[in-house]
mmCIF file of C-alpha atoms in Angstrom:
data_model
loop_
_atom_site.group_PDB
_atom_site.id
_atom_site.type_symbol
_atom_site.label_atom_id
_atom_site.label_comp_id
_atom_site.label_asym_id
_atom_site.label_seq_id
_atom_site.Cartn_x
_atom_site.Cartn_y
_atom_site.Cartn_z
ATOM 1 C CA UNK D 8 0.016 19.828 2.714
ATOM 2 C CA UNK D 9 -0.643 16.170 2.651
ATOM 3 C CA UNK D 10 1.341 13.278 4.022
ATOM 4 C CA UNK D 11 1.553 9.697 4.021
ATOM 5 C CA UNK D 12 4.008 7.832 5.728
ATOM 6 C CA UNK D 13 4.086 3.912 5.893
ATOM 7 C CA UNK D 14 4.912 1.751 8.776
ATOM 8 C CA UNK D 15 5.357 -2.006 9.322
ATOM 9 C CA UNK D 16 8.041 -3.138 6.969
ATOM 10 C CA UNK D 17 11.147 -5.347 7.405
ATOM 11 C CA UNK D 18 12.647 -8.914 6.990
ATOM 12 C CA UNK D 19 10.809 -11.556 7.331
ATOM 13 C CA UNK D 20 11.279 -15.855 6.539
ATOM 14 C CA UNK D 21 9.596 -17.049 4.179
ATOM 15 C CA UNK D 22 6.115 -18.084 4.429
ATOM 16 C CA UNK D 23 5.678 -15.382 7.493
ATOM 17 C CA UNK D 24 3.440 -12.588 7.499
ATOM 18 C CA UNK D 25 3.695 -8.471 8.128
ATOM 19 C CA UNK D 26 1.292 -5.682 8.479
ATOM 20 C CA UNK D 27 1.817 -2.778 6.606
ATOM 21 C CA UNK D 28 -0.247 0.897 7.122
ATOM 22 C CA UNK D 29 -0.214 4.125 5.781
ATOM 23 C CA UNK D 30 -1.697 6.966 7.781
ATOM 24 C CA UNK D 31 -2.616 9.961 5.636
ATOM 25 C CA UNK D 32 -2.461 13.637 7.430
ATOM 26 C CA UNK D 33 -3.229 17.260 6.289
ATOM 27 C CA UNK D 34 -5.280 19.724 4.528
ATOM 28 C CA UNK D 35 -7.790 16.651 3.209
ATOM 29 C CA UNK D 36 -11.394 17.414 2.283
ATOM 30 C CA UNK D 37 -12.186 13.943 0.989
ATOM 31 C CA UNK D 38 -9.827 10.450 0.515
ATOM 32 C CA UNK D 39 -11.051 8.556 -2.270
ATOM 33 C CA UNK D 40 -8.943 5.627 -3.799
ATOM 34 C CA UNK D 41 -6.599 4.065 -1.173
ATOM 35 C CA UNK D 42 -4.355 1.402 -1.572
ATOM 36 C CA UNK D 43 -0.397 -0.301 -2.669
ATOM 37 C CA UNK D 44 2.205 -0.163 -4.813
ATOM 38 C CA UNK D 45 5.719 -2.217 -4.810
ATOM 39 C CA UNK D 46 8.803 -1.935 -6.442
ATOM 40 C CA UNK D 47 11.770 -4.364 -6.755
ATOM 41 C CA UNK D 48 15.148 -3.551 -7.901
ATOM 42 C CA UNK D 49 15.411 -3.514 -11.366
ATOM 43 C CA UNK D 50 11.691 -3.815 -11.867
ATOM 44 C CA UNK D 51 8.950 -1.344 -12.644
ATOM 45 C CA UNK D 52 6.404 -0.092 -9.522
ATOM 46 C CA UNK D 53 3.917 -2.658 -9.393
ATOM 47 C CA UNK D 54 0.090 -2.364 -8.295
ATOM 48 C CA UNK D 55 -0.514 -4.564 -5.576
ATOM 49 C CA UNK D 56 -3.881 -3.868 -4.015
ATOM 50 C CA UNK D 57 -6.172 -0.764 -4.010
ATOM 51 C CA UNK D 58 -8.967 -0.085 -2.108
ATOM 52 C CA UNK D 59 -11.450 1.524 -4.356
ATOM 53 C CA UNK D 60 -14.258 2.397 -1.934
ATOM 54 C CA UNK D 61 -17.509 0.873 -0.940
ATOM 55 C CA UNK D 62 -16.249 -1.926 0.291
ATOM 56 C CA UNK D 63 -14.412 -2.732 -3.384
ATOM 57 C CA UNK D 64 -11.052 -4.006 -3.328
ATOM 58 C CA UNK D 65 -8.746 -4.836 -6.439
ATOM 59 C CA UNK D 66 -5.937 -7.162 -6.501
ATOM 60 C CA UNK D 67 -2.621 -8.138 -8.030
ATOM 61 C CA UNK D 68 -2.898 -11.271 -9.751
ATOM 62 C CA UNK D 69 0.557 -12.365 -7.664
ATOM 63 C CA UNK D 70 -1.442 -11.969 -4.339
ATOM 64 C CA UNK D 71 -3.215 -15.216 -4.883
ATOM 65 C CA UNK D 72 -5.349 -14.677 -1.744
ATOM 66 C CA UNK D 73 -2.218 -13.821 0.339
ATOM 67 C CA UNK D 74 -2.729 -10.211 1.254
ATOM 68 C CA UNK D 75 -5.692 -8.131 2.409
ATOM 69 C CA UNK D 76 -6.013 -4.323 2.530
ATOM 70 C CA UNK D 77 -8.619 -2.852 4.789
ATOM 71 C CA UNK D 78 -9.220 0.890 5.444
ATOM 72 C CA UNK D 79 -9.578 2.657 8.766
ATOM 73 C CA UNK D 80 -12.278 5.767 7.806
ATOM 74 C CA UNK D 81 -11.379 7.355 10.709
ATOM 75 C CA UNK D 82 -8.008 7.562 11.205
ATOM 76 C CA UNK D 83 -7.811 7.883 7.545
ATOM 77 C CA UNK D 84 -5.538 4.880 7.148
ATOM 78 C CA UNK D 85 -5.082 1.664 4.757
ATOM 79 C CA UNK D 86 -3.491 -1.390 5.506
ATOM 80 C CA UNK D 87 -2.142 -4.088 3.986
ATOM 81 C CA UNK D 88 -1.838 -7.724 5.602
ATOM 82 C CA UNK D 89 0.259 -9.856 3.475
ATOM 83 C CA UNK D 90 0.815 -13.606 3.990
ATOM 84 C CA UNK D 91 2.383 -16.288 2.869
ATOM 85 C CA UNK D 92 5.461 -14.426 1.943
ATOM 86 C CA UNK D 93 7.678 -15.402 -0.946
ATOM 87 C CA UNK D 94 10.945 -13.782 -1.796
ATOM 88 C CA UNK D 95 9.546 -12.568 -4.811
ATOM 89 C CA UNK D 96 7.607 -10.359 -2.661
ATOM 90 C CA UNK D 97 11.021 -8.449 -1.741
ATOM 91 C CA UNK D 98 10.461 -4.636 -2.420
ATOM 92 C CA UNK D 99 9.960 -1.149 -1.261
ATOM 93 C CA UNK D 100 5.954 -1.276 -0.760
ATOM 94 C CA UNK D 101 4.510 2.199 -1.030
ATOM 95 C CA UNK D 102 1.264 3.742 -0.451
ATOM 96 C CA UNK D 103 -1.286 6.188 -2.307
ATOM 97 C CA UNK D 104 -4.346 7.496 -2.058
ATOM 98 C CA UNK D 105 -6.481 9.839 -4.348
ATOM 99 C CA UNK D 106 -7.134 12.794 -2.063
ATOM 100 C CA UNK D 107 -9.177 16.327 -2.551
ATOM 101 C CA UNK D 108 -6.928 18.953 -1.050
ATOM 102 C CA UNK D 109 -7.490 22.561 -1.311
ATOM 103 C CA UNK D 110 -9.944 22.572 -4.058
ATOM 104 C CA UNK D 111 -7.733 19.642 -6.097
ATOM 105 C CA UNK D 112 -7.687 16.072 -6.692
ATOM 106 C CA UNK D 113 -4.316 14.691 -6.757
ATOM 107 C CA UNK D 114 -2.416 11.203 -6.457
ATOM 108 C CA UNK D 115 0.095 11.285 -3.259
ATOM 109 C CA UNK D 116 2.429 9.056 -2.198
ATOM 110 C CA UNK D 117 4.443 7.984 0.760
ATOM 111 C CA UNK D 118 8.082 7.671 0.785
ATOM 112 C CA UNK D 119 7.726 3.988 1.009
ATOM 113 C CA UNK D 120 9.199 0.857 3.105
ATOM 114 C CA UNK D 121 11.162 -1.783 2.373
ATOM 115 C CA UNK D 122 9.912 -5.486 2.708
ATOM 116 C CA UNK D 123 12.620 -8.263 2.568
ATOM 117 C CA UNK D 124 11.619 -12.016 2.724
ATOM 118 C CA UNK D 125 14.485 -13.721 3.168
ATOM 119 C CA UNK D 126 15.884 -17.237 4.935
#
């Protein structure tokens, strides 16, 4: 069984920063794609950065230069270091990653955590 869970979340001004990660744990043979998804009420989820391997990173045009994700190899985590916050940026942030697990690819997900940027 695999497992993500997200940490780092909560309110924050405007203009402020937070850190999210995801650490992934289980049965995994290999982690391939890593990376971020958000999702405001009302709205639909929302790619926000993905770490595609090899150093490759991909973007939401809304990040503007604000955020960064970086991957930890060996502790088989992704972060996400987001800056510059807006209140646009309100949402429940969640992570994925593309993992092989027992002779399967699949796309797992964590249960997510709420960002709120807020006076």
């Amino acid at each position: 069984q695999v497992q993500l869970v997200e940490s780092g979340g909560g309110l924050v001004q405007p203009g402020g920063s937070l850190s999210l990660s995801c650490a992934v744990s289980g049965n995994i043979a290999s982690t391939y794609n890593m990376g971020w998804h958000r999702q405001a009420p009302g709205k639909q989820r929302e790619l926000v950065a993905q770490y595609i391997g090899g150093g490759i990173t991909h973007f939401a045009d809304f990040v503007k230069g604000r955020f960064t994700i970086s991957r930890d190899n060996a502790k088989n985590m992704v972060n996400l270091q987001m800056n510059n916050l807006s209140p646009e940026d309100t949402a429940v942030y969640y992570c994925n990653a593309l993992i092989l697990s027992d002779g399967r690819v699949a796309d797992y997900w964590g249960q997510g955590t709420q960002v709120t940027v807020s006076p």
